[in-house]
Every structure is written in C-alpha cells, then in structure tokens.
Coordinates of C-alpha atoms in Angstrom, one line a residue:
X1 CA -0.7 -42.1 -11.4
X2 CA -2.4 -44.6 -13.6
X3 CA -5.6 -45.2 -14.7
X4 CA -7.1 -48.6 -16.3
X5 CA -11.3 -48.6 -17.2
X6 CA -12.7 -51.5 -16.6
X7 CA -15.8 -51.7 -19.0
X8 CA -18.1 -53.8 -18.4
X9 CA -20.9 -52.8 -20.5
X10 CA -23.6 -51.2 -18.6
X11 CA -21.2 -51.0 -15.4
X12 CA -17.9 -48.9 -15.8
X13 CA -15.1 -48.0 -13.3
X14 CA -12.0 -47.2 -12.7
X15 CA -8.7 -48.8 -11.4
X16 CA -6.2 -46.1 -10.3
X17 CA -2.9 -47.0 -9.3
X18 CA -0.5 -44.6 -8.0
X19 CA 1.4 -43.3 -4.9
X20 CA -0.2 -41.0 -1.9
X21 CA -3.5 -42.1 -3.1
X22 CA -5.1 -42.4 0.6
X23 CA -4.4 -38.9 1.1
X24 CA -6.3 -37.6 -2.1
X25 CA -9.5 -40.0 -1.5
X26 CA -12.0 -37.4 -1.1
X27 CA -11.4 -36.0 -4.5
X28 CA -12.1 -39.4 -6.3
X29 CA -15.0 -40.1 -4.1
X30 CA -16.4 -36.2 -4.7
X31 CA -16.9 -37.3 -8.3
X32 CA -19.5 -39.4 -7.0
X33 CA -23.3 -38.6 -6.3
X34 CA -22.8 -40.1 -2.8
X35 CA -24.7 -38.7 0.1
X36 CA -21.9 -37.2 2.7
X37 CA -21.7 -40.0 4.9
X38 CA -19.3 -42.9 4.5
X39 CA -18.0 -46.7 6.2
X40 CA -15.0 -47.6 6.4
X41 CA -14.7 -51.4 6.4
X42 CA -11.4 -52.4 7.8
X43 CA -9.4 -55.0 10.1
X44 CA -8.0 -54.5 13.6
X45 CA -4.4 -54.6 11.8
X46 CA -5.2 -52.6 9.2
X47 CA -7.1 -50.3 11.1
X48 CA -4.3 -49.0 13.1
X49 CA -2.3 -48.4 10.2
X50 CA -4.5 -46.2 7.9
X51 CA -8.1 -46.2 9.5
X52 CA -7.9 -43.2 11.5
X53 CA -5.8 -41.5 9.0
X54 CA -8.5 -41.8 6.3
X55 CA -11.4 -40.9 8.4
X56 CA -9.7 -37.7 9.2
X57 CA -9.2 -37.0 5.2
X58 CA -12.8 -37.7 4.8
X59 CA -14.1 -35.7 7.5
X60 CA -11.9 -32.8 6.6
X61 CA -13.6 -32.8 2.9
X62 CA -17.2 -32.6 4.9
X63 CA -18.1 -36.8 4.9
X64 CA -19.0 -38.1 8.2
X65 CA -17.4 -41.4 8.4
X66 CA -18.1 -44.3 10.5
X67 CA -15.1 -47.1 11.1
X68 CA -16.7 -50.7 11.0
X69 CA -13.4 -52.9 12.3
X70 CA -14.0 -57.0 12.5
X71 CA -11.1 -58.8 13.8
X72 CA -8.0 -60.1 11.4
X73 CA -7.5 -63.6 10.8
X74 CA -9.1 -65.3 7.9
X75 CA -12.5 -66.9 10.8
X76 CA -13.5 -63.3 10.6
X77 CA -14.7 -64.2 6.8
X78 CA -17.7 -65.6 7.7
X79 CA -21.6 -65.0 7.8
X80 CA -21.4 -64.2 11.1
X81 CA -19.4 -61.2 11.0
X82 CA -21.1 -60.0 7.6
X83 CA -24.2 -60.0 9.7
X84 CA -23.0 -58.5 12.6
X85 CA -21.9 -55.8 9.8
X86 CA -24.9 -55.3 8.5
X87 CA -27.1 -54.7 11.9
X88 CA -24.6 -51.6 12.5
X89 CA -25.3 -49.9 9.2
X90 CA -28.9 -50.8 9.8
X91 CA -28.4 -48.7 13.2
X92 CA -26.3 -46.1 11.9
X93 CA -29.0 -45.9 8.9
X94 CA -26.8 -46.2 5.8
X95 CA -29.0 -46.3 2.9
X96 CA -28.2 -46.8 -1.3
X97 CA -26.8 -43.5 -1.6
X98 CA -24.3 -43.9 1.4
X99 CA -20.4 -45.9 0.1
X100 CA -18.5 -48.4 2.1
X101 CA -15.1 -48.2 1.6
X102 CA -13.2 -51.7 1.9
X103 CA -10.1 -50.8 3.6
X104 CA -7.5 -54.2 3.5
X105 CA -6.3 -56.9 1.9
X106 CA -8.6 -59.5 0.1
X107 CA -10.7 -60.8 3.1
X108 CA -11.9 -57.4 3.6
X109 CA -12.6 -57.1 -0.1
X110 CA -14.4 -59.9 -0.2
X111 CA -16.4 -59.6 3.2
X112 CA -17.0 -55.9 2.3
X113 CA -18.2 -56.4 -0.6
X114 CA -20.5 -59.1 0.0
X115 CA -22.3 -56.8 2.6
X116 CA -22.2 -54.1 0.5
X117 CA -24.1 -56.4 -2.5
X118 CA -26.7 -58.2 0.2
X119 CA -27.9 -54.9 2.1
X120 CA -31.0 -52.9 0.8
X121 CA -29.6 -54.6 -2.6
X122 CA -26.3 -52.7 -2.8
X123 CA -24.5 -49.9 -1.2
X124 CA -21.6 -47.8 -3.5
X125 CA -18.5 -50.0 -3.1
X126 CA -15.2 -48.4 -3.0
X127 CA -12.1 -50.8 -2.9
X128 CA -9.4 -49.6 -0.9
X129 CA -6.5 -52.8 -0.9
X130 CA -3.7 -52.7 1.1
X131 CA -1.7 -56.0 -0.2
X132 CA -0.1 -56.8 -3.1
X133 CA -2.3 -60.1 -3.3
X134 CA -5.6 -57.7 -3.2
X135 CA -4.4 -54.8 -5.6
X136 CA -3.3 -57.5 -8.1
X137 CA -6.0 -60.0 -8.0
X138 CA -8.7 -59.9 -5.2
X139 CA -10.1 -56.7 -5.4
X140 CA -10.7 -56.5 -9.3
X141 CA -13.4 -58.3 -11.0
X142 CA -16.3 -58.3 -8.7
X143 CA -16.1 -61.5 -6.9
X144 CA -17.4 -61.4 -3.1
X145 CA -18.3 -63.7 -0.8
X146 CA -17.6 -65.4 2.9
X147 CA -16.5 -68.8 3.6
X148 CA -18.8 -71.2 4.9
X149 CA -18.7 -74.5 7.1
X150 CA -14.5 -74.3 6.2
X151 CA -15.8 -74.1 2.4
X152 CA -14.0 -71.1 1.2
X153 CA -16.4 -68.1 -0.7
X154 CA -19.1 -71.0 -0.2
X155 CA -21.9 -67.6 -0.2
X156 CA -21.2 -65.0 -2.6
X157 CA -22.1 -63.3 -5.4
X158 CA -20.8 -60.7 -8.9
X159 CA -20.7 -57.1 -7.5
X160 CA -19.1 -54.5 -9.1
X161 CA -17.6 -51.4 -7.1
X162 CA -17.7 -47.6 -8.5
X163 CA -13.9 -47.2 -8.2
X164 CA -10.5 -49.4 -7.1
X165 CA -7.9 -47.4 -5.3
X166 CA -4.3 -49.2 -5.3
X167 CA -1.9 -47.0 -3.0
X168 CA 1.5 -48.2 -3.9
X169 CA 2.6 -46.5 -0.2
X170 CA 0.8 -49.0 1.8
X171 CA 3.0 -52.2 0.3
X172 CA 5.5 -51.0 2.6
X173 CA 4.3 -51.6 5.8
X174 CA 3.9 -55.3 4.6
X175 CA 6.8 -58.0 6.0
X176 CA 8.1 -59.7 3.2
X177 CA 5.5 -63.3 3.2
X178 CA 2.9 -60.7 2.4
X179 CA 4.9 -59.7 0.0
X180 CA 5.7 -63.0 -1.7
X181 CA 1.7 -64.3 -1.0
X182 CA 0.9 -61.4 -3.8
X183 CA 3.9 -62.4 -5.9
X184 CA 2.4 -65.8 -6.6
X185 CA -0.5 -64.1 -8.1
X186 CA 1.4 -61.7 -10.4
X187 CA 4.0 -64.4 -11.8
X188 CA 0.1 -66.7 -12.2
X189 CA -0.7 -63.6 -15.2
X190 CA 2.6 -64.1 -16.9
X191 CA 2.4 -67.9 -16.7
X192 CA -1.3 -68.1 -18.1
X193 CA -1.5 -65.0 -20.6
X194 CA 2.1 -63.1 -21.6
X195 CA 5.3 -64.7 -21.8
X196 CA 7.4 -61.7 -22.1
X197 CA 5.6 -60.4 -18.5
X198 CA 6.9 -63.6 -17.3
X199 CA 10.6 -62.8 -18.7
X200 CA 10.6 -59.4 -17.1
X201 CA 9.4 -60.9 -13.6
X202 CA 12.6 -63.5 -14.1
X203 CA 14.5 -60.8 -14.9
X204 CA 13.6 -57.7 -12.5
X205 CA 11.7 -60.2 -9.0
X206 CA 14.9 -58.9 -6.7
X207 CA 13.5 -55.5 -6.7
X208 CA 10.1 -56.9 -5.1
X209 CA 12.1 -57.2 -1.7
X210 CA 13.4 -53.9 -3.0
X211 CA 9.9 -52.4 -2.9
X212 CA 11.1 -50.3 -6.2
X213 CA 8.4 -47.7 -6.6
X214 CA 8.9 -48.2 -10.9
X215 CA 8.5 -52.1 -9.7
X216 CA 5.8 -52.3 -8.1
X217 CA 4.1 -49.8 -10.5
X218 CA 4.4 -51.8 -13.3
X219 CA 3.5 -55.2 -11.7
X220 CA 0.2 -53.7 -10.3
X221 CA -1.2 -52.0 -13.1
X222 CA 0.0 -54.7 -15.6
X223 CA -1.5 -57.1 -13.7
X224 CA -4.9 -55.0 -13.2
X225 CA -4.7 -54.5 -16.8
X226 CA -4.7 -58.2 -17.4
X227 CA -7.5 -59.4 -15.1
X228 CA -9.5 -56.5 -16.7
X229 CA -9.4 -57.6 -19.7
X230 CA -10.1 -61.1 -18.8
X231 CA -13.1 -60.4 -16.8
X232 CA -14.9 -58.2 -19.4
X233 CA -15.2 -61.0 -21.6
X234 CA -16.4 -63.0 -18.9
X235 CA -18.4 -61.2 -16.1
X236 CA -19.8 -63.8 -14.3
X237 CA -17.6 -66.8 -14.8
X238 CA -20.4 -68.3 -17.3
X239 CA -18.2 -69.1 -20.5
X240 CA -15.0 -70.3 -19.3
X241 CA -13.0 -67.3 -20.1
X242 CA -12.4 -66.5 -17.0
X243 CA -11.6 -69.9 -15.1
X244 CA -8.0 -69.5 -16.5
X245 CA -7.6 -66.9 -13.3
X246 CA -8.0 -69.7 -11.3
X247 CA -4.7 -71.3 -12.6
X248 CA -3.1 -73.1 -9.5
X249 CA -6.1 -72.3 -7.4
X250 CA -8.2 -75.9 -7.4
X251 CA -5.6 -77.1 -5.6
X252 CA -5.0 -73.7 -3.6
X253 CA -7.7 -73.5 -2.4
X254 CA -7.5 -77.1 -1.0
X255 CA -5.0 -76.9 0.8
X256 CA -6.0 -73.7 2.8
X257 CA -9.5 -75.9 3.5
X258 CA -7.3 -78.7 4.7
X259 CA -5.0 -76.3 7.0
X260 CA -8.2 -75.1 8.5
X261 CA -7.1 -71.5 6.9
X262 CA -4.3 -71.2 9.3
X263 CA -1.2 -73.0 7.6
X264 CA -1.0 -71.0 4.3
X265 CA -1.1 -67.1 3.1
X266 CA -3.4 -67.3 0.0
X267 CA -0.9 -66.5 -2.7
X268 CA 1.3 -69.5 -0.7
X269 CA -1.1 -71.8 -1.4
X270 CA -1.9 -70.6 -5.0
X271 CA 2.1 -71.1 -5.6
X272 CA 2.3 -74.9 -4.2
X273 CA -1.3 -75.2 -6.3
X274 CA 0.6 -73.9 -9.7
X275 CA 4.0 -76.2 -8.8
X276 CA 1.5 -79.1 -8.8
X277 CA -0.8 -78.0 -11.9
X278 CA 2.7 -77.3 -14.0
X279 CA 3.9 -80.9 -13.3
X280 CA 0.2 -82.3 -14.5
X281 CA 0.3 -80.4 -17.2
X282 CA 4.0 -81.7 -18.0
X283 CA 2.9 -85.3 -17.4
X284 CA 0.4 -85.0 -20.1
X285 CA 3.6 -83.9 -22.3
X286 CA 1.5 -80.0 -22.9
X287 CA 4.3 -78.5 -21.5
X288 CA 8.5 -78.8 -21.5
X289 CA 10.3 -79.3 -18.2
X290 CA 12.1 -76.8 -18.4
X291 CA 9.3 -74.2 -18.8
X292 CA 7.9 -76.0 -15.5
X293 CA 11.4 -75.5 -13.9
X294 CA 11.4 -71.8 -14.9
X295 CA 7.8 -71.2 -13.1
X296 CA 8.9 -73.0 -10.1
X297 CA 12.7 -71.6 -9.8
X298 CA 11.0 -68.1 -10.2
X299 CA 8.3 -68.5 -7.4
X300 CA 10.9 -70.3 -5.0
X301 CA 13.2 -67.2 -5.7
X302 CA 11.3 -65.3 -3.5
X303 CA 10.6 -67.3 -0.7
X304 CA 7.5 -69.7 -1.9
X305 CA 7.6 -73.0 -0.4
X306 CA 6.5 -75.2 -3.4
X307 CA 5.2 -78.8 -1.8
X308 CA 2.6 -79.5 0.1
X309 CA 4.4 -81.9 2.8
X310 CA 2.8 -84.8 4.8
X311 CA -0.5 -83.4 3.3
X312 CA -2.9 -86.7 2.6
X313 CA -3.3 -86.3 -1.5
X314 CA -6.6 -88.2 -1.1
X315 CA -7.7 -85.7 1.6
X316 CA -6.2 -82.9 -0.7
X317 CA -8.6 -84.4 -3.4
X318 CA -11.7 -84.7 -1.6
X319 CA -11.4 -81.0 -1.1
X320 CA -10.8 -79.7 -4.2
X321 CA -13.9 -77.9 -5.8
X322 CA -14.6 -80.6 -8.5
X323 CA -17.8 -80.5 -10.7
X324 CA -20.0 -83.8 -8.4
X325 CA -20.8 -86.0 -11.9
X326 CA -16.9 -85.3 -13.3
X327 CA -15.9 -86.9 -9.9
X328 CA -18.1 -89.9 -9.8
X329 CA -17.0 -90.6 -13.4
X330 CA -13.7 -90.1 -11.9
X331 CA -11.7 -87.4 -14.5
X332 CA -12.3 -83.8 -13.5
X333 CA -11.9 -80.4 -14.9
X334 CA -8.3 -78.9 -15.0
X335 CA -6.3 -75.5 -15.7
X336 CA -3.2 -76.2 -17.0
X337 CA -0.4 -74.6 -18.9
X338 CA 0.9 -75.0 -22.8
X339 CA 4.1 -73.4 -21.6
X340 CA 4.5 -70.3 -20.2
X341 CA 1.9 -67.6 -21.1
X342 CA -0.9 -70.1 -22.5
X343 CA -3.4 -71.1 -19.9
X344 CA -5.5 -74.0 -21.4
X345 CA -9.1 -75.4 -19.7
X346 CA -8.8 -79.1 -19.8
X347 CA -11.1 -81.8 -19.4
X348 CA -10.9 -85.2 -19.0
X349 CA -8.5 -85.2 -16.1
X350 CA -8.0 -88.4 -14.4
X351 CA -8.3 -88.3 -10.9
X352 CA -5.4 -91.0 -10.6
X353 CA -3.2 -88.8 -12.3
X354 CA -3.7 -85.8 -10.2
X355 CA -3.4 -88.1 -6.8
X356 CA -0.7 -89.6 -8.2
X357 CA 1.2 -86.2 -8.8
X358 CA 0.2 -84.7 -5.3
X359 CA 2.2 -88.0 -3.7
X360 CA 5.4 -87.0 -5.1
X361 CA 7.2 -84.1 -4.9
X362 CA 8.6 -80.3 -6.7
X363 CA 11.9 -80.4 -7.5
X364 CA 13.9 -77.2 -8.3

C-alpha cells in the first residue's frame, strides 16, 4: 500500500493506493470524527459490482449506510440528478458531520462531489474510484461539477475530500476501452511533465492489458503523485500552473460536446485532443516529428483511435472552451508540448492554424 499527502496548506489528505482497499474502508474512515452514518454515492453499474459489498463492511464496523444510485451514462451528470440527490439526504437528514462516499468512475466523482460541496456548505467527501481514468486524474485535485445545457462541468466548484481511496482490485472488472480511456490520461503526465515516465510507458504499456498488479501500481500512484504536486501549486486553477493538466483537453472536451457525450469515452477524446495539440505544436516547429510520432504510436498501441473523422473542424472550434475576447481577436489560448515531458501555455494561437490542423489528419 501506498500513501501520497496531498498538502494543500490549510486542507491535507491522503491518496492511498493499494490492493483489497474496499474491504478495509472502515478503518480509514474510523480515523475520522464522522458521525456513524454514511452515503454511498454510486452508479447502477457500479452499484452491482461493489455497492452492496461495501455497505455490508460499513455496517459491520457499526456505520449505518444509505446507497444513493443515479443511472450510468454520462445525462445522469446533470443538475437535475444532483438535486434529486440532495432532497434524499435532506429526507434521510445527513448533516456536516455525516461522509458521502463517491463510489465510480469520474462522473460520480464529480457529481458526488459537487453535492457534497453545495449541501449545508459541505458534507466529508470520501473518493472511492473505480476506473483507471478516475484514480489517475478525476478524482484528485478537487474539481467537481455537472454538465449543463451539453456544456461539460458548466456548474462546479474547488472541493477538497478528506481521503482518496484507489483499489487496484476493481481495474479488473473493467473491459479493455475503459482501460485504454485511463491510459490516455497517464501517458498525458509523461508527455507534459517527465520524459523518462514516458519511456517506461513505451517500454512496459503491454502489461496494461495484462492488468500487472506492479503495473498498475506504479502507473497510479506515479500519476497521483504528479497531479499532486501540480495542484498544490495551483489550487484553484488561478496562476496557470495547473492548465498544463488540461493538455489535449480543449479539444477533448469538444469533441465529447459535439458527440452529444455518447461518441467518445473521456480519455478517447483527451487522446484524439493530444494527437491534434502535438501536430500544432509541431507546426509551430516547438516540437520534432518524431517526438509527435512517439506520443501518437504509444496511444494507438493500445487501442486509441487518434482522428476525429467527418467531424466539422469549424463546429469542433466553436466548441472549444476559448477565452470570448481571444476569439473575437481571432488567436486563442493553447497547451502545447516542447517535446515529450515539457508542457508549455501558449498564447497567441491562430485560430486558422488550429482549423486548419483539425481538417487534416494523424498519421502513425
């Protein structure tokens, strides 16, 4: 079992990463001054899998424990459902002292943590993910939110939970997309911070479909380890620090807005979004073609489709989250790369340039 501290000043918790974590839950959450009454926040798919399972463990350790499950499927992300949410925790009477316990992948870390930030101004959040997309990325660094009128985290806000809780077991009820959705996301730390993560990820991917245990291990709590760090410079995504996470996400995030949510798996879309941002960047001559052809081969290696097909680039464009007065003066905002392992923040992006890269296509 590892441990990484994310210190955040005033606010401090822990990330622990480790196998047959579910089954040892009540002891992390006894360390808390909790009330002994808990939520479980959870999916129908999800549910079925470990919900019942870990309301037993908590009972057993004296908790009573309440299952909230919302439907899968990325519409369930919505104000609707995180309303619905909170009128049953109004009824069951949770109150500050009671947790809520995000049990999924990142949808239910973010819905689960908005409601835990908006009701009676914050309930004890405990993050439970169950994909390699939320143990690596999603469920660290305190971003929550719902989408809103197909505009995705639209309403959100920073909240921190007390403790992160990444059970290795669970990765291996996932089929192999999910697999390779959260791969996108790991490979996005070695391209924008460490080079030599990114060599060992060349060098070692195969056992992904593996599921090694030592694997899996070491992408997860490297990974943690490097959004950590990242966010405690940057806590609320004021200074720019941070917005080097969001390599391959402007586009990303477009392109699931485009698909109406239903076309792409997140880390998909993040990996066609950093195929795209690699070729900009190699167009302005900041980085070589064959570093471009490394990220790309590496992605595609385990099963990432890397172009965005008959997509409209100008419909692509219109959705991208671009700052209003960089857009009317037509250059936007940009991460790129300076070769694998250095993320740079980039101004002064030309619109024309970026529609003119979306039109063609990745070549591997």
């Amino acid at each position: 079992m590892k441990k990484i501290r994310v210190d955040l000043g005033k606010i401090q918790y822990d990330i622990v990463i480790g196998t047959d974590l579910l089954n040892q839950i009540d002891t992390f959450i006894k360390g808390f001054d909790f009330e002994p009454k808990c939520g479980i926040i959870t999916d129908t798919n999800v549910n079925a899998l470990y919900g019942t399972t870990l309301k037993k463990i908590l009972e057993s350790s004296g908790f009573e424990c309440i299952i909230f499950q919302v439907p899968a499927g990325e519409s369930t992300k919505s104000l609707e459902t995180a309303t619905g949410l909170i009128d049953q925790l109004m009824e069951n009477k949770f109150n500050r002292h009671t947790p809520v316990i995000a049990l999924g992948g990142g949808l239910i870390n973010d819905l689960a943590g908005f409601v835990s930030a908006v009701y009676m101004r914050g309930l004890p959040l405990i993050q439970v993910p169950t994909t390699l997309m939320a143990q690596v990325d999603s469920s660290i660094g305190g971003k929550v939110g719902v989408n809103y009128n197909n505009n995705k985290n639209m309403l959100g806000t920073f909240y921190q939970p007390k403790l992160i809780i990444s059970d290795l077991n669970v990765l291996k009820s996932l089929p192999k997309q999910e697999l390779s959705s959260g791969f996108a996301e790991v490979v996005k730390y070695g391209m924008i911070l460490d080079k030599s993560f990114f060599e060992y990820l060349e060098t070692n991917h195969k056992l992904l479909t593996d599921q090694d245990e030592g694997f899996l291990e070491y992408i997860v709590s490297t990974s943690s380890e490097f959004k950590a760090r990242v966010i405690e410079r940057d806590v609320r995504d004021e200074t720019g620090i941070r917005a080097v996470l969001n390599y391959g996400h402007t586009i990303g995030h477009a392109l699931e807005s485009v698909s109406d949510y239903k076309g792409y798996l997140h880390g998909e879309a993040v990996a066609v979004g950093m195929a795209y941002a690699a070729k900009i960047s190699s167009r302005l001559e900041l980085m070589e073609q064959a570093d471009v052809q490394r990220q790309n081969q590496l992605l595609h290696s385990n099963g990432l489709n890397l172009n965005i097909g008959d997509i409209d680039p100008a419909g692509l464009i219109k959705a991208m989250d671009f700052d209003k007065k960089q857009r009317e003066a037509g250059v936007v905002r940009f991460i790129l790369t300076e070769g694998i392992g250095k993320a740079k923040l980039m101004d002064g992006i030309s619109l024309e340039l970026i529609h003119e890269v979306l039109g063609g296509t990745i070549e591997l």
